[in-house]
Amino acid sequence: MLILLNKPFGVLSQFTDKGTADSPRATLSDYVDVPKVYPAGRLDRDSEGLLLLTDDGRLQARIAHPKFKKPKTYLVQVEGNPSEDQLARLRRGVTLKDGPTRPAQVRRLPPPDLWPRVPPVRFRKSVPDAWLELTITEGRNRQVRRMTAHVGLPCLRLVRWSIGDWSLDGLAPGEWRSV
């Protein structure tokens, strides 16, 4: 079984919150009531978008493990106006504290037609922002945020749009479908 979930902002990528017994933090169990499925990879609490859930351990490994180089595409709202040099650095790969990243595919986008985020992204008249489509083939902790910050483009909003051939297309936040 494979489930595509549009994980909303603020939701933990796990079914229980081990922080406290009566935690108010939302988890996957607030959205998916299917027994014995687990996330294939993670998506930070402050990120949104496609999360794959499966009951097949081998499929989970093929999706999540970096050795399989499964492409993951993100729509990234960044602070600033990206220069060609900044984009070129992302395309070559950058060196983070945990080592060099693989090269990314990146291009500027017009603002995508996405659902409103709750709470909304902060808006500042004096600081421009831009949207990027960025594809990576690894999945380190907060990698896209760290990569864009490394080149001087802090991330304001991060939406994972696709993993391999699976995409969010047609799924509203909190909705899921089995494929």
Coordinates of N, CA and C in Angstrom, one line a residue:
M1 N 0.8 -1.2 0.0 CA 0.0 0.0 0.0 C 0.9 1.2 0.0
L2 N 0.5 2.2 -0.8 CA 1.2 3.5 -0.8 C 0.2 4.6 -0.7
I3 N 0.4 5.5 0.2 CA -0.5 6.7 0.4 C 0.2 8.0 0.2
L4 N -0.4 8.9 -0.6 CA 0.2 10.2 -0.8 C -0.6 11.2 0.1
L5 N 0.1 11.9 0.9 CA -0.6 12.8 1.9 C 0.0 14.2 1.6
N6 N -0.9 15.2 1.6 CA -0.4 16.6 1.6 C -0.4 17.0 3.0
K7 N 0.8 16.9 3.6 CA 1.1 17.2 5.0 C 1.0 18.7 5.2
P8 N 0.0 19.2 6.1 CA -0.1 20.6 6.3 C 1.1 21.1 7.2
F9 N 1.3 22.4 7.1 CA 2.2 23.1 8.0 C 1.9 22.9 9.4
G10 N 2.9 22.6 10.3 CA 2.7 22.5 11.7 C 2.4 21.0 12.1
V11 N 2.4 20.1 11.2 CA 2.1 18.7 11.5 C 3.4 17.9 11.6
L12 N 3.6 17.1 12.7 CA 4.8 16.3 12.8 C 4.7 15.1 11.9
S13 N 5.8 14.7 11.3 CA 5.8 13.5 10.4 C 5.9 12.2 11.1
Q14 N 5.0 12.0 12.1 CA 5.0 10.8 12.8 C 3.5 10.6 13.4
F15 N 3.2 9.4 13.8 CA 1.8 9.2 14.2 C 1.6 9.5 15.7
T16 N 2.6 9.6 16.5 CA 2.5 10.0 17.9 C 3.4 11.1 18.2
D17 N 3.1 11.8 19.3 CA 4.0 12.9 19.7 C 4.6 12.5 21.1
K18 N 5.9 12.1 21.1 CA 6.5 11.6 22.3 C 6.9 12.7 23.2
G19 N 6.7 14.0 22.8 CA 7.1 15.1 23.6 C 6.4 15.1 25.0
T20 N 5.1 15.0 25.0 CA 4.4 15.0 26.3 C 3.2 14.1 26.1
A21 N 2.6 13.7 27.1 CA 1.4 12.8 27.1 C 0.2 13.5 26.5
D22 N 0.0 14.8 26.8 CA -1.1 15.6 26.3 C -0.7 16.7 25.4
S23 N 0.2 16.4 24.4 CA 0.7 17.4 23.5 C -0.4 17.9 22.6
P24 N -0.4 19.2 22.4 CA -1.3 19.8 21.4 C -0.8 19.8 20.0
R25 N 0.4 19.3 19.8 CA 1.0 19.3 18.4 C 0.3 18.2 17.5
A26 N -0.1 18.6 16.3 CA -0.7 17.7 15.4 C 0.3 16.7 14.9
T27 N -0.2 15.5 14.6 CA 0.6 14.4 14.1 C -0.2 13.8 12.9
L28 N 0.5 12.9 12.2 CA -0.2 12.2 11.1 C -1.5 11.5 11.4
S29 N -1.6 11.0 12.7 CA -2.8 10.4 13.1 C -4.0 11.3 13.1
D30 N -3.8 12.6 13.1 CA -4.9 13.5 12.9 C -5.5 13.5 11.5
Y31 N -4.8 13.0 10.5 CA -5.2 13.0 9.1 C -5.3 11.7 8.5
V32 N -4.6 10.7 8.9 CA -4.6 9.3 8.2 C -4.9 8.3 9.3
D33 N -6.1 7.6 9.1 CA -6.5 6.5 10.0 C -6.4 5.2 9.3
V34 N -5.2 4.9 8.9 CA -4.9 3.6 8.2 C -3.9 2.9 9.0
P35 N -4.2 1.6 9.5 CA -3.2 0.9 10.4 C -2.0 0.5 9.6
K36 N -0.9 0.5 10.4 CA 0.4 -0.1 9.9 C 1.1 0.5 8.7
V37 N 0.8 1.8 8.5 CA 1.6 2.5 7.5 C 2.5 3.5 8.2
Y38 N 3.7 3.7 7.6 CA 4.7 4.6 8.2 C 5.3 5.5 7.1
P39 N 5.7 6.7 7.5 CA 6.3 7.6 6.5 C 7.6 7.0 5.9
A40 N 7.7 7.2 4.6 CA 8.9 6.9 3.8 C 9.7 8.2 3.7
G41 N 10.5 8.5 4.7 CA 11.2 9.8 4.8 C 10.4 10.7 5.7
R42 N 10.9 11.9 5.8 CA 10.4 12.9 6.8 C 10.2 14.2 6.1
L43 N 9.3 15.0 6.7 CA 9.1 16.4 6.3 C 9.0 17.2 7.5
D44 N 9.8 18.2 7.7 CA 9.8 19.0 8.9 C 8.5 19.5 9.3
R45 N 8.3 19.8 10.6 CA 7.0 20.3 11.1 C 6.7 21.6 10.4
D46 N 7.7 22.5 10.1 CA 7.4 23.8 9.5 C 7.5 23.7 7.9
S47 N 7.5 22.5 7.4 CA 7.4 22.3 5.9 C 6.0 21.7 5.6
E48 N 5.6 21.9 4.3 CA 4.4 21.4 3.9 C 4.6 20.4 2.7
G49 N 3.5 19.7 2.3 CA 3.6 19.0 1.1 C 3.6 17.5 1.1
L50 N 4.1 16.9 0.0 CA 4.0 15.5 -0.2 C 4.8 14.7 0.8
L51 N 4.0 13.8 1.5 CA 4.6 12.8 2.4 C 4.1 11.4 1.9
L52 N 5.0 10.5 1.7 CA 4.5 9.2 1.3 C 4.5 8.3 2.5
L53 N 3.4 7.5 2.6 CA 3.2 6.5 3.7 C 3.1 5.1 3.1
T54 N 3.7 4.1 3.7 CA 3.6 2.8 3.2 C 3.6 1.7 4.3
D55 N 3.1 0.6 4.0 CA 3.3 -0.6 4.9 C 4.3 -1.6 4.4
D56 N 5.0 -1.2 3.3 CA 6.0 -2.0 2.7 C 7.4 -1.5 3.0
G57 N 8.2 -2.2 3.8 CA 9.5 -1.8 4.3 C 10.5 -1.7 3.2
R58 N 10.4 -2.6 2.2 CA 11.4 -2.4 1.0 C 11.1 -1.2 0.2
L59 N 9.8 -0.9 0.0 CA 9.4 0.3 -0.8 C 9.8 1.5 0.0
Q60 N 9.6 1.5 1.3 CA 10.0 2.6 2.2 C 11.5 2.9 2.0
A61 N 12.3 1.9 2.0 CA 13.8 2.1 1.9 C 14.1 2.6 0.5
R62 N 13.5 2.1 -0.6 CA 13.7 2.6 -1.9 C 13.3 4.1 -2.1
I63 N 12.3 4.5 -1.4 CA 11.9 5.9 -1.5 C 12.8 6.8 -0.6
A64 N 13.2 6.4 0.6 CA 13.8 7.3 1.5 C 15.4 7.2 1.5
H65 N 16.0 6.1 1.1 CA 17.4 6.0 1.3 C 18.1 6.8 0.2
P66 N 19.1 7.6 0.5 CA 19.8 8.4 -0.5 C 20.5 7.6 -1.6
K67 N 20.9 6.4 -1.3 CA 21.6 5.6 -2.4 C 20.8 5.4 -3.6
F68 N 19.4 5.5 -3.5 CA 18.6 5.3 -4.6 C 18.4 6.6 -5.4
K69 N 18.8 7.7 -4.9 CA 18.8 9.0 -5.6 C 17.4 9.4 -6.1
K70 N 16.4 9.1 -5.4 CA 15.0 9.4 -5.8 C 14.9 11.0 -5.8
P71 N 14.5 11.6 -6.9 CA 14.4 13.0 -7.0 C 13.2 13.5 -6.1
K72 N 13.5 14.6 -5.4 CA 12.4 15.3 -4.6 C 12.4 16.7 -5.0
T73 N 11.2 17.2 -5.4 CA 11.1 18.5 -5.9 C 10.3 19.4 -5.0
Y74 N 10.8 20.6 -4.7 CA 10.3 21.5 -3.7 C 10.0 22.8 -4.4
L75 N 8.9 23.5 -3.9 CA 8.6 24.9 -4.3 C 9.1 25.6 -3.0
V76 N 10.0 26.6 -3.3 CA 10.7 27.2 -2.2 C 10.5 28.7 -2.3
Q77 N 9.9 29.4 -1.3 CA 9.8 30.8 -1.3 C 11.0 31.3 -0.4
V78 N 11.8 32.1 -1.1 CA 13.0 32.6 -0.4 C 13.0 34.1 -0.2
E79 N 13.7 34.6 0.8 CA 13.8 36.0 1.0 C 15.0 36.5 0.1
G80 N 14.7 37.6 -0.6 CA 15.7 38.1 -1.5 C 15.4 37.9 -3.0
N81 N 16.2 38.4 -3.8 CA 16.0 38.3 -5.3 C 17.2 37.5 -5.8
P82 N 17.0 36.2 -6.0 CA 18.1 35.3 -6.4 C 18.9 35.8 -7.6
S83 N 20.2 35.8 -7.4 CA 21.1 36.1 -8.6 C 21.5 34.9 -9.3
E84 N 21.9 35.0 -10.5 CA 22.4 33.9 -11.3 C 23.5 33.1 -10.6
D85 N 24.4 33.9 -9.9 CA 25.5 33.3 -9.2 C 24.9 32.4 -8.0
Q86 N 23.9 32.9 -7.3 CA 23.4 32.1 -6.2 C 22.7 30.8 -6.8
L87 N 22.0 30.9 -7.9 CA 21.4 29.7 -8.5 C 22.5 28.7 -9.0
A88 N 23.5 29.3 -9.6 CA 24.6 28.4 -10.1 C 25.3 27.7 -9.0
R89 N 25.5 28.3 -7.8 CA 26.1 27.6 -6.7 C 25.2 26.5 -6.2
L90 N 23.9 26.6 -6.2 CA 23.0 25.5 -5.8 C 23.0 24.4 -6.9
R91 N 23.2 24.8 -8.2 CA 23.3 23.8 -9.2 C 24.6 23.0 -9.1
R92 N 25.6 23.6 -8.6 CA 26.9 22.8 -8.5 C 26.9 22.0 -7.2
G93 N 26.1 22.4 -6.2 CA 26.1 21.8 -4.9 C 26.9 22.7 -4.0
V94 N 26.5 22.7 -2.7 CA 27.2 23.5 -1.7 C 27.8 22.7 -0.6
T95 N 28.7 23.2 0.1 CA 29.3 22.5 1.2 C 28.7 23.0 2.5
L96 N 27.9 22.1 3.2 CA 27.3 22.4 4.4 C 28.2 21.8 5.6
K97 N 27.8 22.0 6.8 CA 28.6 21.5 7.9 C 28.7 20.0 7.9
D98 N 27.7 19.3 7.3 CA 27.8 17.8 7.3 C 28.4 17.3 5.9
G99 N 29.0 18.2 5.1 CA 29.6 17.8 3.9 C 29.0 18.4 2.7
P100 N 29.6 18.1 1.5 CA 29.0 18.7 0.3 C 27.7 18.0 -0.1
T101 N 26.8 18.8 -0.7 CA 25.5 18.3 -1.2 C 25.7 17.9 -2.7
R102 N 24.9 17.0 -3.2 CA 24.9 16.7 -4.6 C 24.3 17.9 -5.3
P103 N 24.7 18.1 -6.6 CA 24.1 19.2 -7.3 C 22.6 19.2 -7.3
A104 N 22.0 20.4 -7.3 CA 20.5 20.5 -7.4 C 20.1 21.0 -8.7
Q105 N 18.9 20.7 -9.1 CA 18.3 21.4 -10.3 C 17.5 22.5 -9.7
V106 N 17.6 23.7 -10.2 CA 16.9 24.9 -9.6 C 16.6 25.9 -10.7
R107 N 15.4 26.5 -10.6 CA 15.0 27.5 -11.5 C 14.0 28.4 -10.8
R108 N 14.0 29.7 -11.3 CA 13.0 30.7 -10.7 C 11.6 30.3 -11.2
L109 N 10.6 30.6 -10.4 CA 9.2 30.4 -10.8 C 8.4 31.7 -10.5
P110 N 7.4 31.9 -11.3 CA 6.4 32.9 -10.8 C 5.7 32.3 -9.6
P111 N 5.2 33.2 -8.7 CA 4.5 32.7 -7.5 C 3.5 31.6 -7.9
P112 N 3.6 30.4 -7.3 CA 2.7 29.3 -7.7 C 1.3 29.5 -7.0
D113 N 0.3 28.9 -7.6 CA -1.0 28.9 -7.1 C -1.2 27.9 -6.0
L114 N -0.8 28.2 -4.8 CA -0.9 27.3 -3.7 C -2.0 27.7 -2.7
W115 N -2.4 26.8 -1.9 CA -3.3 27.1 -0.8 C -2.7 28.1 0.2
P116 N -3.5 28.9 0.9 CA -2.9 29.8 1.9 C -2.3 29.0 3.0
R117 N -1.1 29.5 3.5 CA -0.5 28.9 4.7 C -1.1 29.5 5.9
V118 N -1.3 28.6 6.9 CA -1.8 29.1 8.2 C -0.8 28.6 9.3
P119 N -0.1 29.6 9.9 CA -0.2 31.0 9.8 C 0.5 31.5 8.5
P120 N 0.2 32.7 8.0 CA 0.8 33.1 6.7 C 2.3 33.4 6.9
V121 N 3.0 33.4 5.8 CA 4.4 33.8 5.8 C 4.5 35.3 6.1
R122 N 5.5 35.6 6.9 CA 5.6 37.1 7.2 C 5.9 37.9 5.9
F123 N 5.3 39.0 5.8 CA 5.5 39.9 4.6 C 6.2 41.2 5.1
R124 N 7.2 41.5 4.3 CA 7.9 42.8 4.6 C 8.0 43.6 3.3
K125 N 7.5 44.8 3.2 CA 7.5 45.6 2.0 C 8.9 45.9 1.5
S126 N 9.8 46.0 2.5 CA 11.2 46.5 2.1 C 12.1 45.3 1.7
V127 N 11.6 44.1 1.8 CA 12.5 42.9 1.5 C 11.8 42.1 0.4
P128 N 12.3 42.0 -0.8 CA 11.7 41.2 -1.8 C 11.8 39.7 -1.5
D129 N 10.9 38.9 -2.1 CA 11.0 37.5 -2.0 C 10.8 36.9 -3.4
A130 N 11.1 35.6 -3.6 CA 11.0 35.0 -4.9 C 10.7 33.5 -4.6
W131 N 10.2 32.9 -5.7 CA 10.0 31.4 -5.7 C 10.9 30.7 -6.5
L132 N 11.4 29.5 -6.0 CA 12.3 28.6 -6.8 C 11.6 27.2 -6.8
E133 N 11.9 26.5 -7.9 CA 11.7 25.1 -8.0 C 13.0 24.4 -7.8
L134 N 13.2 23.6 -6.8 CA 14.5 23.0 -6.5 C 14.3 21.5 -6.3
T135 N 15.1 20.8 -7.0 CA 15.1 19.3 -7.0 C 16.4 18.8 -6.5
I136 N 16.3 17.9 -5.5 CA 17.5 17.3 -4.9 C 17.3 15.8 -5.0
T137 N 18.5 15.0 -4.8 CA 18.4 13.6 -4.9 C 18.9 13.0 -3.6
E138 N 19.0 13.8 -2.5 CA 19.3 13.2 -1.2 C 18.2 13.8 -0.3
G139 N 18.4 13.6 1.0 CA 17.3 14.1 1.9 C 17.8 14.3 3.3
R140 N 18.9 15.1 3.4 CA 19.4 15.4 4.7 C 18.5 16.2 5.5
N141 N 18.7 16.3 6.8 CA 17.9 17.0 7.7 C 17.9 18.5 7.3
R142 N 16.7 19.0 7.0 CA 16.5 20.4 6.7 C 17.4 20.9 5.5
Q143 N 17.7 20.0 4.6 CA 18.7 20.2 3.6 C 18.4 21.4 2.7
V144 N 17.2 21.5 2.2 CA 16.8 22.6 1.2 C 16.9 23.9 2.0
R145 N 16.4 24.0 3.2 CA 16.5 25.3 4.0 C 18.0 25.6 4.2
R146 N 18.8 24.7 4.5 CA 20.3 24.9 4.7 C 21.0 25.3 3.5
M147 N 20.6 24.7 2.3 CA 21.2 25.1 1.1 C 20.9 26.5 0.6
T148 N 19.6 26.9 0.7 CA 19.3 28.2 0.3 C 19.8 29.3 1.2
A149 N 19.9 29.0 2.5 CA 20.5 29.9 3.5 C 22.0 30.1 3.2
H150 N 22.6 29.0 2.8 CA 24.0 29.0 2.6 C 24.4 29.9 1.5
V151 N 23.5 30.1 0.5 CA 23.8 31.0 -0.6 C 23.2 32.4 -0.4
G152 N 22.7 32.6 0.8 CA 22.2 33.9 1.1 C 20.7 34.1 0.8
L153 N 19.9 33.0 0.7 CA 18.5 33.1 0.4 C 17.7 32.4 1.5
P154 N 17.4 33.0 2.6 CA 16.7 32.3 3.7 C 15.3 31.8 3.2
C155 N 15.0 30.7 3.6 CA 13.7 30.0 3.2 C 12.5 30.6 4.0
L156 N 11.5 31.0 3.3 CA 10.3 31.5 4.0 C 9.2 30.5 4.0
R157 N 9.1 29.7 3.0 CA 8.1 28.7 2.9 C 8.6 27.5 2.0
L158 N 8.3 26.3 2.4 CA 8.9 25.1 1.8 C 7.8 24.1 1.6
V159 N 7.5 23.8 0.3 CA 6.4 22.8 -0.1 C 7.1 21.8 -0.9
R160 N 7.1 20.5 -0.4 CA 7.5 19.4 -1.3 C 6.4 19.1 -2.2
W161 N 6.7 19.2 -3.5 CA 5.7 19.0 -4.6 C 5.7 17.6 -5.1
S162 N 6.9 17.0 -5.2 CA 6.9 15.6 -5.7 C 8.1 14.8 -5.2
I163 N 7.9 13.5 -5.3 CA 9.0 12.5 -5.0 C 8.9 11.5 -6.1
G164 N 10.0 11.5 -6.9 CA 9.9 10.6 -8.1 C 8.7 11.0 -9.0
D165 N 7.9 10.0 -9.3 CA 6.8 10.2 -10.2 C 5.5 10.6 -9.4
W166 N 5.5 10.6 -8.1 CA 4.4 10.9 -7.3 C 4.3 12.4 -7.0
S167 N 3.2 13.0 -7.1 CA 3.1 14.5 -6.9 C 1.8 14.8 -6.0
L168 N 1.8 16.0 -5.6 CA 0.7 16.6 -4.8 C -0.5 16.9 -5.6
D169 N -0.4 16.9 -6.9 CA -1.4 17.4 -7.8 C -2.8 16.9 -7.4
G170 N -3.7 17.9 -7.1 CA -5.1 17.6 -6.8 C -5.3 17.3 -5.3
L171 N -4.3 17.4 -4.4 CA -4.5 17.1 -3.0 C -4.4 18.4 -2.2
A172 N -5.5 18.7 -1.5 CA -5.5 19.9 -0.6 C -4.8 19.5 0.7
P173 N -4.3 20.5 1.5 CA -3.7 20.2 2.7 C -4.5 19.3 3.6
G174 N -3.9 18.2 4.1 CA -4.6 17.3 5.0 C -5.3 16.2 4.2
E175 N -5.4 16.3 2.9 CA -6.0 15.2 2.1 C -5.0 14.2 1.7
W176 N -5.5 12.9 1.5 CA -4.6 11.9 1.0 C -5.4 11.0 0.1
R177 N -4.6 10.2 -0.7 CA -5.1 9.2 -1.6 C -4.2 8.0 -1.6
S178 N -4.8 6.8 -1.8 CA -4.0 5.6 -2.0 C -3.7 5.4 -3.5
V179 N -2.5 5.0 -3.8 CA -2.2 4.7 -5.2 C -1.7 3.3 -5.3

